[in-house]
PDB file of C-alpha atoms and ligand atoms in Angstrom:
ATOM      1  CA  MET J   1      15.599  -4.310  23.833  1.00 38.00           C
ATOM      2  CA  GLN J   2      12.274  -3.957  22.192  1.00 40.00           C
ATOM      3  CA  LYS J   3       9.185  -3.483  24.278  1.00 41.00           C
ATOM      4  CA  LYS J   4       6.897  -6.493  24.127  1.00 41.00           C
ATOM      5  CA  HIS J   5       3.271  -5.896  23.219  1.00 42.00           C
ATOM      6  CA  SER J   6       0.481  -7.636  24.925  1.00 42.00           C
ATOM      7  CA  TRP J   7      -2.317  -7.516  22.477  1.00 39.00           C
ATOM      8  CA  LYS J   8      -2.929 -11.322  22.986  1.00 40.00           C
ATOM      9  CA  LYS J   9      -4.033 -10.590  26.508  1.00 41.00           C
ATOM     10  CA  GLU J  10      -6.729  -8.371  25.150  1.00 40.00           C
ATOM     11  CA  GLN J  11      -8.305 -10.941  22.733  1.00 41.00           C
ATOM     12  CA  PRO J  12     -10.572 -12.632  25.433  1.00 40.00           C
ATOM     13  CA  GLN J  13     -11.963  -9.294  26.323  1.00 42.00           C
ATOM     14  CA  ILE J  14     -13.489  -9.130  22.836  1.00 42.00           C
ATOM     15  CA  VAL J  15     -15.239 -12.460  23.299  1.00 43.00           C
ATOM     16  CA  LEU J  16     -16.363 -11.442  26.830  1.00 43.00           C
ATOM     17  CA  SER J  17     -17.577  -8.113  25.687  1.00 47.00           C
ATOM     18  CA  GLY J  18     -19.478  -9.788  22.933  1.00 52.00           C
ATOM     19  CA  THR J  19     -21.227 -12.222  25.357  1.00 52.00           C
ATOM     20  CA  ALA J  20     -21.820  -9.424  27.817  1.00 51.00           C
ATOM     21  CA  SER J  21     -23.414  -7.332  25.104  1.00 53.00           C
ATOM     22  CA  ALA J  22     -25.838 -10.069  24.079  1.00 60.00           C
ATOM     23  CA  LEU J  23     -26.929 -10.491  27.904  1.00 57.00           C
ATOM     24  CA  ILE J  24     -27.388  -6.787  28.302  1.00 56.00           C
ATOM     25  CA  SER J  25     -29.400  -6.599  25.079  1.00 60.00           C
ATOM     26  CA  THR J  26     -31.792  -9.344  26.319  1.00 65.00           C
ATOM     27  CA  ARG J  27     -32.209  -7.595  29.766  1.00 62.00           C
ATOM     28  CA  ARG J  28     -32.842  -4.346  28.102  1.00 62.00           C
ATOM     29  CA  GLU J  29     -35.453  -5.732  25.848  1.00 66.00           C
ATOM     30  CA  VAL J  30     -37.355  -6.872  28.980  1.00 66.00           C
ATOM     31  CA  VAL J  31     -36.978  -3.509  30.499  1.00 63.00           C
ATOM     32  CA  ARG J  32     -37.899  -1.660  27.252  1.00 63.00           C
ATOM     33  CA  ARG J  33     -41.371  -3.246  27.181  1.00 69.00           C
ATOM     34  CA  ALA J  34     -42.112  -1.668  30.551  1.00 70.00           C
ATOM     35  CA  LEU J  35     -40.945   1.812  29.538  1.00 69.00           C
ATOM     36  CA  PRO J  36     -42.653   4.930  28.247  1.00 76.00           C
ATOM     37  CA  ALA J  37     -41.732   6.128  24.647  1.00 77.00           C
ATOM     38  CA  GLY J  38     -39.374   9.023  25.806  1.00 79.00           C
ATOM     39  CA  GLN J  39     -37.304   6.857  27.996  1.00 81.00           C
ATOM     40  CA  GLU J  40     -37.217   4.117  25.348  1.00 80.00           C
ATOM     41  CA  VAL J  41     -35.500   6.611  22.984  1.00 85.00           C
ATOM     42  CA  GLN J  42     -33.030   7.501  25.676  1.00 86.00           C
ATOM     43  CA  MET J  43     -32.299   3.851  26.283  1.00 85.00           C
ATOM     44  CA  TYR J  44     -31.576   3.276  22.537  1.00 87.00           C
ATOM     45  CA  THR J  45     -29.242   6.341  22.465  1.00 90.00           C
ATOM     46  CA  ASP J  46     -27.341   5.075  25.440  1.00 90.00           C
ATOM     47  CA  GLU J  47     -27.098   1.702  23.903  1.00 90.00           C
ATOM     48  CA  LEU J  48     -25.843   3.172  20.572  1.00 92.00           C
ATOM     49  CA  GLU J  49     -23.310   5.276  22.423  1.00 92.00           C
ATOM     50  CA  ARG J  50     -21.937   2.191  24.341  1.00 92.00           C
ATOM     51  CA  LEU J  51     -21.819   0.167  21.094  1.00 92.00           C
ATOM     52  CA  LYS J  52     -19.891   2.990  19.420  1.00 92.00           C
ATOM     53  CA  ARG J  53     -17.302   3.042  22.246  1.00 92.00           C
ATOM     54  CA  GLU J  54     -17.020  -0.767  22.057  1.00 91.00           C
ATOM     55  CA  LEU J  55     -16.411  -0.584  18.250  1.00 91.00           C
ATOM     56  CA  GLU J  56     -13.823   2.142  18.585  1.00 89.00           C
ATOM     57  CA  SER J  57     -11.927   0.136  21.144  1.00 89.00           C
ATOM     58  CA  ALA J  58     -11.980  -2.972  18.987  1.00 89.00           C
ATOM     59  CA  ASN J  59     -10.707  -0.901  16.016  1.00 84.00           C
ATOM     60  CA  GLN J  60      -7.844   0.490  18.040  1.00 83.00           C
ATOM     61  CA  MET J  61      -6.975  -3.071  19.127  1.00 84.00           C
ATOM     62  CA  LYS J  62      -7.120  -4.273  15.403  1.00 81.00           C
ATOM     63  CA  ASP J  63      -4.742  -1.298  14.465  1.00 77.00           C
ATOM     64  CA  LYS J  64      -2.425  -2.194  17.308  1.00 76.00           C
ATOM     65  CA  PHE J  65      -2.210  -5.801  16.268  1.00 81.00           C
ATOM     66  CA  LEU J  66      -1.692  -4.926  12.592  1.00 79.00           C
ATOM     67  CA  SER J  67       1.234  -2.519  13.222  1.00 73.00           C
ATOM     68  CA  ILE J  68       2.894  -5.120  15.555  1.00 76.00           C
ATOM     69  CA  ALA J  69       2.519  -7.876  13.002  1.00 78.00           C
ATOM     70  CA  SER J  70       3.646  -5.691  10.179  1.00 77.00           C
ATOM     71  CA  HIS J  71       6.728  -4.568  12.057  1.00 72.00           C
ATOM     72  CA  GLU J  72       7.590  -8.041  13.272  1.00 78.00           C
ATOM     73  CA  LEU J  73       7.265  -9.608   9.898  1.00 83.00           C
ATOM     74  CA  ARG J  74       9.057  -6.749   7.992  1.00 80.00           C
ATOM     75  CA  THR J  75      12.261  -6.851  10.025  1.00 79.00           C
ATOM     76  CA  PRO J  76      13.283 -10.532   9.259  1.00 85.00           C
ATOM     77  CA  ILE J  77      12.218 -10.083   5.608  1.00 88.00           C
ATOM     78  CA  THR J  78      14.597  -7.088   5.300  1.00 84.00           C
ATOM     79  CA  VAL J  79      17.396  -9.015   6.830  1.00 85.00           C
ATOM     80  CA  ILE J  80      16.928 -12.050   4.597  1.00 89.00           C
ATOM     81  CA  ARG J  81      16.866  -9.753   1.528  1.00 86.00           C
ATOM     82  CA  ALA J  82      19.986  -7.816   2.540  1.00 85.00           C
ATOM     83  CA  HIS J  83      21.981 -11.048   3.022  1.00 87.00           C
ATOM     84  CA  ALA J  84      20.833 -12.554  -0.265  1.00 88.00           C
ATOM     85  CA  GLN J  85      21.837  -9.438  -2.122  1.00 87.00           C
ATOM     86  CA  MET J  86      25.162  -9.281  -0.338  1.00 87.00           C
ATOM     87  CA  ILE J  87      26.065 -12.922  -1.162  1.00 88.00           C
ATOM     88  CA  GLU J  88      24.895 -12.454  -4.659  1.00 86.00           C
ATOM     89  CA  ARG J  89      27.128  -9.317  -5.096  1.00 85.00           C
ATOM     90  CA  ASN J  90      30.051 -11.115  -3.588  1.00 85.00           C
ATOM     91  CA  ILE J  91      29.838 -14.137  -5.833  1.00 85.00           C
ATOM     92  CA  ALA J  92      29.221 -12.036  -8.930  1.00 82.00           C
ATOM     93  CA  LYS J  93      32.511 -10.070  -8.144  1.00 82.00           C
ATOM     94  CA  ARG J  94      34.676 -13.145  -8.350  1.00 81.00           C
ATOM     95  CA  PRO J  95      36.620 -13.525 -11.546  1.00 79.00           C
ATOM     96  CA  ASP J  96      36.029 -17.190 -11.930  1.00 77.00           C
ATOM     97  CA  VAL J  97      32.305 -17.594 -11.788  1.00 70.00           C
ATOM     98  CA  SER J  98      31.789 -21.270 -12.542  1.00 77.00           C
ATOM     99  CA  SER J  99      28.408 -22.772 -13.838  1.00 74.00           C
ATOM    100  CA  ASN J 100      27.711 -23.972 -10.217  1.00 76.00           C
ATOM    101  CA  LEU J 101      28.027 -20.511  -8.910  1.00 80.00           C
ATOM    102  CA  SER J 102      25.862 -18.980 -11.596  1.00 81.00           C
ATOM    103  CA  THR J 103      23.130 -21.406 -10.510  1.00 82.00           C
ATOM    104  CA  LEU J 104      23.538 -20.208  -7.077  1.00 84.00           C
ATOM    105  CA  ILE J 105      23.354 -16.607  -8.227  1.00 85.00           C
ATOM    106  CA  THR J 106      20.069 -17.389  -9.969  1.00 84.00           C
ATOM    107  CA  SER J 107      18.664 -18.914  -6.743  1.00 85.00           C
ATOM    108  CA  LEU J 108      19.750 -15.828  -4.799  1.00 87.00           C
ATOM    109  CA  LYS J 109      18.008 -13.592  -7.238  1.00 85.00           C
ATOM    110  CA  ILE J 110      14.897 -15.643  -6.859  1.00 85.00           C
ATOM    111  CA  ILE J 111      15.111 -15.208  -3.017  1.00 88.00           C
ATOM    112  CA  ASP J 112      15.612 -11.590  -3.490  1.00 86.00           C
ATOM    113  CA  GLU J 113      12.547 -11.169  -5.759  1.00 82.00           C
ATOM    114  CA  GLN J 114      10.195 -13.252  -3.534  1.00 83.00           C
ATOM    115  CA  THR J 115      11.250 -11.502  -0.366  1.00 87.00           C
ATOM    116  CA  HIS J 116      10.567  -8.232  -2.145  1.00 84.00           C
ATOM    117  CA  ARG J 117       7.117  -9.586  -3.056  1.00 77.00           C
ATOM    118  CA  LEU J 118       6.484 -10.631   0.509  1.00 84.00           C
ATOM    119  CA  SER J 119       7.446  -7.174   1.786  1.00 84.00           C
ATOM    120  CA  VAL J 120       5.049  -5.548  -0.576  1.00 78.00           C
ATOM    121  CA  LEU J 121       2.300  -8.027   0.536  1.00 77.00           C
ATOM    122  CA  VAL J 122       3.089  -7.136   4.272  1.00 82.00           C
ATOM    123  CA  ASP J 123       2.934  -3.488   3.556  1.00 77.00           C
ATOM    124  CA  ASN J 124      -0.338  -3.870   1.579  1.00 71.00           C
ATOM    125  CA  LEU J 125      -2.159  -6.187   3.874  1.00 71.00           C
ATOM    126  CA  LEU J 126      -0.909  -5.350   7.443  1.00 73.00           C
ATOM    127  CA  ASP J 127      -0.191  -1.669   7.531  1.00 66.00           C
ATOM    128  CA  PRO J 128      -2.751  -0.115   9.711  1.00 56.00           C
ATOM    129  CA  ASN J 129      -2.063   3.210   8.095  1.00 56.00           C
ATOM    130  CA  SER J 130      -3.180   1.895   4.692  1.00 55.00           C
ATOM    131  CA  ASN J 131      -6.492   2.552   3.115  1.00 47.00           C
ATOM    132  CA  ARG J 132      -8.757   0.590   5.330  1.00 49.00           C
ATOM    133  CA  ASP J 133      -9.974   3.134   7.915  1.00 50.00           C
ATOM    134  CA  GLY J 134      -9.149   6.441   6.401  1.00 50.00           C
ATOM    135  CA  LYS J 135      -6.943   7.396   9.275  1.00 54.00           C
ATOM    136  CA  MET J 136      -3.684   7.466   7.514  1.00 64.00           C
ATOM    137  CA  GLN J 137      -1.104   9.687   9.269  1.00 72.00           C
ATOM    138  CA  LEU J 138       1.001  11.601   6.753  1.00 82.00           C
ATOM    139  CA  ARG J 139       4.398  12.976   7.601  1.00 83.00           C
ATOM    140  CA  ARG J 140       4.472  15.734   5.033  1.00 92.00           C
ATOM    141  CA  GLU J 141       7.390  17.989   4.232  1.00 95.00           C
ATOM    142  CA  LEU J 142       8.752  19.815   1.266  1.00 96.00           C
ATOM    143  CA  ARG J 143      10.294  17.385  -1.059  1.00 97.00           C
ATOM    144  CA  ASP J 144      11.403  17.153  -4.715  1.00 97.00           C
ATOM    145  CA  LEU J 145       9.059  14.794  -6.628  1.00 98.00           C
ATOM    146  CA  ALA J 146      11.649  14.546  -9.479  1.00 98.00           C
ATOM    147  CA  ALA J 147      14.312  13.274  -7.067  1.00 97.00           C
ATOM    148  CA  LEU J 148      11.811  10.890  -5.459  1.00 96.00           C
ATOM    149  CA  CYS J 149      10.982   9.414  -8.889  1.00 97.00           C
ATOM    150  CA  ARG J 150      14.702   9.148  -9.718  1.00 96.00           C
ATOM    151  CA  GLU J 151      15.356   7.072  -6.609  1.00 92.00           C
ATOM    152  CA  VAL J 152      12.418   4.731  -7.309  1.00 92.00           C
ATOM    153  CA  VAL J 153      13.408   4.273 -10.903  1.00 94.00           C
ATOM    154  CA  GLU J 154      16.941   3.427 -10.016  1.00 90.00           C
ATOM    155  CA  GLU J 155      15.690   0.851  -7.404  1.00 84.00           C
ATOM    156  CA  GLN J 156      13.270  -0.644  -9.962  1.00 88.00           C
ATOM    157  CA  ARG J 157      15.968  -0.841 -12.625  1.00 89.00           C
ATOM    158  CA  LEU J 158      18.206  -2.823 -10.181  1.00 83.00           C
ATOM    159  CA  LEU J 159      15.409  -5.104  -9.079  1.00 79.00           C
ATOM    160  CA  SER J 160      14.010  -5.880 -12.566  1.00 84.00           C
ATOM    161  CA  SER J 161      16.942  -5.312 -14.932  1.00 86.00           C
ATOM    162  CA  ARG J 162      14.372  -3.790 -17.267  1.00 94.00           C
ATOM    163  CA  LEU J 163      14.655  -0.609 -19.377  1.00 97.00           C
ATOM    164  CA  ILE J 164      12.825   2.167 -17.623  1.00 97.00           C
ATOM    165  CA  GLU J 165      13.093   5.592 -19.345  1.00 98.00           C
ATOM    166  CA  LEU J 166      13.058   8.600 -17.129  1.00 98.00           C
ATOM    167  CA  ASP J 167      12.167  12.081 -18.347  1.00 98.00           C
ATOM    168  CA  LEU J 168      12.481  14.756 -15.566  1.00 98.00           C
ATOM    169  CA  PRO J 169      12.370  18.523 -15.817  1.00 97.00           C
ATOM    170  CA  PRO J 170      15.640  20.329 -15.146  1.00 95.00           C
ATOM    171  CA  GLU J 171      14.333  22.189 -12.094  1.00 95.00           C
ATOM    172  CA  PRO J 172      13.054  20.409  -8.846  1.00 96.00           C
ATOM    173  CA  VAL J 173       9.390  19.878  -8.512  1.00 97.00           C
ATOM    174  CA  ILE J 174       8.671  20.902  -4.894  1.00 96.00           C
ATOM    175  CA  LEU J 175       5.616  19.380  -3.219  1.00 97.00           C
ATOM    176  CA  CYS J 176       4.526  18.988   0.296  1.00 96.00           C
ATOM    177  CA  LEU J 177       4.398  15.243   0.709  1.00 95.00           C
ATOM    178  CA  ASP J 178       5.016  12.285   2.731  1.00 91.00           C
ATOM    179  CA  HIS J 179       8.180  10.860   1.072  1.00 89.00           C
ATOM    180  CA  GLN J 180       7.610   7.189   2.179  1.00 82.00           C
ATOM    181  CA  ARG J 181       4.028   7.067   1.222  1.00 86.00           C
ATOM    182  CA  MET J 182       4.558   8.826  -2.172  1.00 93.00           C
ATOM    183  CA  SER J 183       7.555   6.443  -2.843  1.00 90.00           C
ATOM    184  CA  GLN J 184       5.099   3.534  -2.314  1.00 87.00           C
ATOM    185  CA  VAL J 185       2.656   5.052  -4.879  1.00 93.00           C
ATOM    186  CA  VAL J 186       5.485   5.511  -7.576  1.00 95.00           C
ATOM    187  CA  THR J 187       6.917   2.165  -6.775  1.00 91.00           C
ATOM    188  CA  ASN J 188       3.482   0.427  -7.139  1.00 91.00           C
ATOM    189  CA  ILE J 189       2.645   2.104 -10.459  1.00 96.00           C
ATOM    190  CA  ILE J 190       6.036   1.397 -11.926  1.00 96.00           C
ATOM    191  CA  SER J 191       6.186  -2.171 -10.771  1.00 93.00           C
ATOM    192  CA  ASN J 192       2.575  -2.652 -12.138  1.00 95.00           C
ATOM    193  CA  ALA J 193       3.772  -1.282 -15.511  1.00 97.00           C
ATOM    194  CA  LEU J 194       6.767  -3.665 -15.446  1.00 96.00           C
ATOM    195  CA  LYS J 195       4.634  -6.601 -14.302  1.00 95.00           C
ATOM    196  CA  TYR J 196       1.788  -6.193 -16.903  1.00 97.00           C
ATOM    197  CA  SER J 197       3.912  -5.436 -19.923  1.00 97.00           C
ATOM    198  CA  PRO J 198       6.347  -7.657 -21.962  1.00 96.00           C
ATOM    199  CA  ALA J 199       9.811  -7.854 -20.498  1.00 95.00           C
ATOM    200  CA  ASP J 200      11.535  -6.669 -23.712  1.00 96.00           C
ATOM    201  CA  LEU J 201       9.569  -3.346 -23.849  1.00 97.00           C
ATOM    202  CA  PRO J 202      10.551  -0.225 -21.956  1.00 97.00           C
ATOM    203  CA  VAL J 203       8.425   1.543 -19.347  1.00 98.00           C
ATOM    204  CA  ARG J 204       8.502   5.359 -19.326  1.00 98.00           C
ATOM    205  CA  VAL J 205       8.301   7.605 -16.357  1.00 98.00           C
ATOM    206  CA  GLN J 206       7.753  11.377 -16.855  1.00 98.00           C
ATOM    207  CA  VAL J 207       7.383  14.278 -14.501  1.00 98.00           C
ATOM    208  CA  ASP J 208       6.130  17.637 -15.529  1.00 97.00           C
ATOM    209  CA  GLN J 209       5.138  20.900 -13.774  1.00 96.00           C
ATOM    210  CA  ARG J 210       2.139  22.855 -15.159  1.00 91.00           C
ATOM    211  CA  ASP J 211       0.374  25.885 -13.655  1.00 89.00           C
ATOM    212  CA  ASN J 212       0.177  24.886 -10.031  1.00 94.00           C
ATOM    213  CA  VAL J 213       0.278  21.014 -10.298  1.00 97.00           C
ATOM    214  CA  ALA J 214       2.886  18.401 -10.696  1.00 98.00           C
ATOM    215  CA  VAL J 215       2.081  15.584 -13.107  1.00 98.00           C
ATOM    216  CA  LEU J 216       3.617  12.097 -12.995  1.00 98.00           C
ATOM    217  CA  GLN J 217       3.002   9.741 -15.841  1.00 98.00           C
ATOM    218  CA  VAL J 218       4.031   6.167 -16.052  1.00 98.00           C
ATOM    219  CA  SER J 219       3.461   4.478 -19.374  1.00 98.00           C
ATOM    220  CA  ASP J 220       3.754   0.944 -20.625  1.00 98.00           C
ATOM    221  CA  ALA J 221       3.324  -0.981 -23.769  1.00 97.00           C
ATOM    222  CA  GLY J 222       1.338  -3.797 -22.112  1.00 97.00           C
ATOM    223  CA  PRO J 223      -2.135  -5.208 -23.050  1.00 96.00           C
ATOM    224  CA  GLY J 224      -3.952  -2.046 -21.926  1.00 97.00           C
ATOM    225  CA  ILE J 225      -7.106  -1.804 -19.883  1.00 98.00           C
ATOM    226  CA  ALA J 226     -10.759  -1.697 -21.151  1.00 97.00           C
ATOM    227  CA  ALA J 227     -12.518   1.595 -20.628  1.00 97.00           C
ATOM    228  CA  ASP J 228     -15.119   0.001 -18.274  1.00 97.00           C
ATOM    229  CA  GLN J 229     -12.301  -1.266 -16.020  1.00 97.00           C
ATOM    230  CA  GLN J 230     -10.241   1.927 -15.768  1.00 98.00           C
ATOM    231  CA  THR J 231     -11.980   3.152 -12.639  1.00 97.00           C
ATOM    232  CA  ARG J 232     -12.782  -0.337 -11.172  1.00 97.00           C
ATOM    233  CA  ILE J 233      -8.988  -1.173 -10.787  1.00 97.00           C
ATOM    234  CA  PHE J 234      -8.780   1.482  -8.030  1.00 96.00           C
ATOM    235  CA  GLU J 235     -11.269  -0.395  -5.920  1.00 93.00           C
ATOM    236  CA  PRO J 236      -9.826  -2.645  -3.231  1.00 86.00           C
ATOM    237  CA  PHE J 237      -9.300  -6.269  -4.304  1.00 86.00           C
ATOM    238  CA  TYR J 238     -10.390  -5.584  -7.944  1.00 94.00           C
ATOM    239  CA  ARG J 239      -8.339  -7.317 -10.765  1.00 95.00           C
ATOM    240  CA  THR J 240      -9.327  -7.258 -14.312  1.00 97.00           C
ATOM    241  CA  PRO J 241     -10.488 -10.485 -15.885  1.00 96.00           C
ATOM    242  CA  GLU J 242      -7.226 -10.509 -17.928  1.00 95.00           C
ATOM    243  CA  ALA J 243      -5.046 -10.181 -14.851  1.00 96.00           C
ATOM    244  CA  GLN J 244      -7.032 -12.950 -13.157  1.00 95.00           C
ATOM    245  CA  GLY J 245      -6.620 -15.225 -16.074  1.00 94.00           C
ATOM    246  CA  SER J 246      -2.844 -14.561 -16.343  1.00 93.00           C
ATOM    247  CA  SER J 247       0.081 -15.909 -14.483  1.00 90.00           C
ATOM    248  CA  LYS J 248       0.608 -12.367 -12.941  1.00 91.00           C
ATOM    249  CA  ARG J 249      -0.197 -12.712  -9.223  1.00 84.00           C
ATOM    250  CA  GLY J 250      -1.706 -10.025  -7.107  1.00 85.00           C
ATOM    251  CA  LEU J 251      -4.259  -9.017  -4.547  1.00 81.00           C
ATOM    252  CA  GLY J 252      -5.791  -6.068  -6.290  1.00 87.00           C
ATOM    253  CA  LEU J 253      -4.930  -3.787  -3.349  1.00 84.00           C
ATOM    254  CA  GLY J 254      -1.992  -1.668  -4.576  1.00 88.00           C
ATOM    255  CA  LEU J 255      -3.897   0.760  -6.682  1.00 93.00           C
ATOM    256  CA  ALA J 256      -6.662   1.198  -4.027  1.00 90.00           C
ATOM    257  CA  ILE J 257      -3.915   2.096  -1.548  1.00 87.00           C
ATOM    258  CA  CYS J 258      -2.204   4.528  -4.137  1.00 92.00           C
ATOM    259  CA  LYS J 259      -5.545   6.130  -4.714  1.00 94.00           C
ATOM    260  CA  ASP J 260      -6.001   6.686  -0.987  1.00 90.00           C
ATOM    261  CA  ILE J 261      -2.526   8.140  -0.530  1.00 91.00           C
ATOM    262  CA  VAL J 262      -2.773  10.425  -3.486  1.00 96.00           C
ATOM    263  CA  GLU J 263      -6.219  11.751  -2.329  1.00 95.00           C
ATOM    264  CA  GLN J 264      -4.873  12.356   1.146  1.00 93.00           C
ATOM    265  CA  HIS J 265      -2.297  14.607  -0.578  1.00 96.00           C
ATOM    266  CA  ASP J 266      -5.254  16.528  -2.309  1.00 96.00           C
ATOM    267  CA  GLY J 267      -4.196  14.913  -5.586  1.00 98.00           C
ATOM    268  CA  ARG J 268      -5.859  12.693  -8.231  1.00 98.00           C
ATOM    269  CA  ILE J 269      -4.926   9.425  -9.850  1.00 98.00           C
ATOM    270  CA  TRP J 270      -6.384   7.910 -12.956  1.00 98.00           C
ATOM    271  CA  CYS J 271      -5.577   5.541 -15.861  1.00 98.00           C
ATOM    272  CA  ASP J 272      -5.554   6.426 -19.652  1.00 98.00           C
ATOM    273  CA  SER J 273      -5.513   3.278 -21.698  1.00 97.00           C
ATOM    274  CA  CYS J 274      -6.443   1.610 -24.940  1.00 95.00           C
ATOM    275  CA  VAL J 275      -6.785  -2.079 -25.272  1.00 96.00           C
ATOM    276  CA  GLY J 276      -3.855  -3.358 -27.221  1.00 94.00           C
ATOM    277  CA  LYS J 277      -1.835  -0.076 -26.955  1.00 95.00           C
ATOM    278  CA  GLY J 278      -0.590   0.089 -23.385  1.00 97.00           C
ATOM    279  CA  SER J 279      -1.638   2.142 -20.383  1.00 98.00           C
ATOM    280  CA  THR J 280      -0.561   5.436 -18.819  1.00 98.00           C
ATOM    281  CA  PHE J 281      -1.143   5.944 -15.167  1.00 98.00           C
ATOM    282  CA  VAL J 282      -1.322   9.625 -14.228  1.00 98.00           C
ATOM    283  CA  VAL J 283      -0.925  11.199 -10.773  1.00 98.00           C
ATOM    284  CA  GLU J 284      -1.587  14.927 -10.443  1.00 98.00           C
ATOM    285  CA  LEU J 285      -0.509  16.626  -7.189  1.00 98.00           C
ATOM    286  CA  PRO J 286      -0.617  20.279  -6.043  1.00 97.00           C
ATOM    287  CA  LEU J 287       2.709  22.163  -6.089  1.00 96.00           C
ATOM    288  CA  ALA J 288       3.834  23.540  -2.721  1.00 92.00           C
ATOM    289  CA  MET J 289       3.524  27.366  -2.234  1.00 80.00           C
ATOM    290  CA  VAL J 290       7.318  28.036  -1.969  1.00 66.00           C
ATOM    291  CA  PRO J 291       7.986  31.769  -0.993  1.00 64.00           C
TER     292      PRO J 291
HETATM  293  P1  ADP V 301      -2.529  -6.273  -8.372  1.00 75.47           P
HETATM  294  O1  ADP V 301      -1.471  -5.930  -9.411  1.00 75.47           O
HETATM  295  O2  ADP V 301      -1.849  -6.817  -7.078  1.00 75.47           O
HETATM  296  O3  ADP V 301      -3.493  -7.158  -8.898  1.00 75.47           O
HETATM  297  P2  ADP V 301      -3.249  -3.509  -8.282  1.00 75.47           P
HETATM  298  O4  ADP V 301      -4.251  -2.799  -7.382  1.00 75.47           O
HETATM  299  O5  ADP V 301      -1.817  -2.855  -8.356  1.00 75.47           O
HETATM  300  O6  ADP V 301      -3.251  -5.004  -7.819  1.00 75.47           O
HETATM  301  O7  ADP V 301      -3.918  -3.399  -9.705  1.00 75.47           O
HETATM  302  C1  ADP V 301      -5.257  -3.754  -9.853  1.00 75.47           C
HETATM  303  C2  ADP V 301      -5.397  -4.272 -11.244  1.00 75.47           C
HETATM  304  O8  ADP V 301      -5.314  -3.290 -12.281  1.00 75.47           O
HETATM  305  C3  ADP V 301      -4.528  -5.472 -11.578  1.00 75.47           C
HETATM  306  O9  ADP V 301      -4.842  -6.575 -11.186  1.00 75.47           O
HETATM  307  C4  ADP V 301      -4.520  -5.332 -13.174  1.00 75.47           C
HETATM  308  O10 ADP V 301      -5.801  -5.999 -13.581  1.00 75.47           O
HETATM  309  C5  ADP V 301      -4.811  -3.770 -13.437  1.00 75.47           C
HETATM  310  N1  ADP V 301      -3.510  -3.157 -13.783  1.00 75.47           N
HETATM  311  C6  ADP V 301      -2.770  -2.353 -12.950  1.00 75.47           C
HETATM  312  N2  ADP V 301      -1.751  -1.905 -13.552  1.00 75.47           N
HETATM  313  C7  ADP V 301      -1.851  -2.280 -14.962  1.00 75.47           C
HETATM  314  C8  ADP V 301      -1.024  -2.081 -16.060  1.00 75.47           C
HETATM  315  N3  ADP V 301      -0.034  -1.294 -16.020  1.00 75.47           N
HETATM  316  N4  ADP V 301      -1.520  -2.702 -17.193  1.00 75.47           N
HETATM  317  C9  ADP V 301      -2.598  -3.521 -17.249  1.00 75.47           C
HETATM  318  N5  ADP V 301      -3.308  -3.713 -16.127  1.00 75.47           N
HETATM  319  C10 ADP V 301      -2.998  -3.236 -14.991  1.00 75.47           C
END
């Protein structure tokens, strides 16, 4: 049995502490007028300390709520998705797939795509370890970036049925990384490349190793991104005017989270692009010092 969390009980405390805070401030103002300058400074210092503690505790409560909400939402989404995939596979295996059944397969594919979208949204919006407070906890270990990219590409090929070319070096590219977080980065960049480029054109994923860095490049033949937008797209909630005016939906959060994750790994991420000629997203990460 899963332990029940009680964040709801803590909510009234926020309201009470806000009211109490206002009352204390009014009383302190009366006291302040009667105090000499040195004591006044001390009073403000104490007040600031108290406010800081209150903010920290509110922040912890917010993180707790986000992780519970995220976990609670993610579980049913995963189950729905797994069942939709299982039924779809079972129907597709039958030798006599009638036109009624192929309509069913199409609907199941839509359920699968939309639940995938929902889980990406939940990850981006509700994950307290994401980029909002700079307190991401990484679980880093020695991993092969090439193998990680292969896994993500295979998954994206299955989900999108698109052509994704993969160019990996023959030897492993060993980095000290958080596998789940870095998979999130690679998934996000590849799914953006698929989303913003025409369905009949391939996306290319390449991993190289130079000097003491690993370089991942994801290129597409989409509309490209104007020079003045190429850094802005890494800001939270920023979407280019072209994306906003298109049918491609999004929140403009994915790349901001990717940047945060890459920088927490002491790496860099940027975009090379030319309008009308496609885009290449580049991630550069330090290689691990393997003895
Ligand atoms: P979202 O795709 O949800 O809007 P992202 O943070 O992943 O959010 O991307 C931010 C913006 O960057 C997108 O809205 C789009 O304008 C632009 N963008 C990202 N990847 C590409 C790409 N491969 N080609 C063209 N534009 C892109």
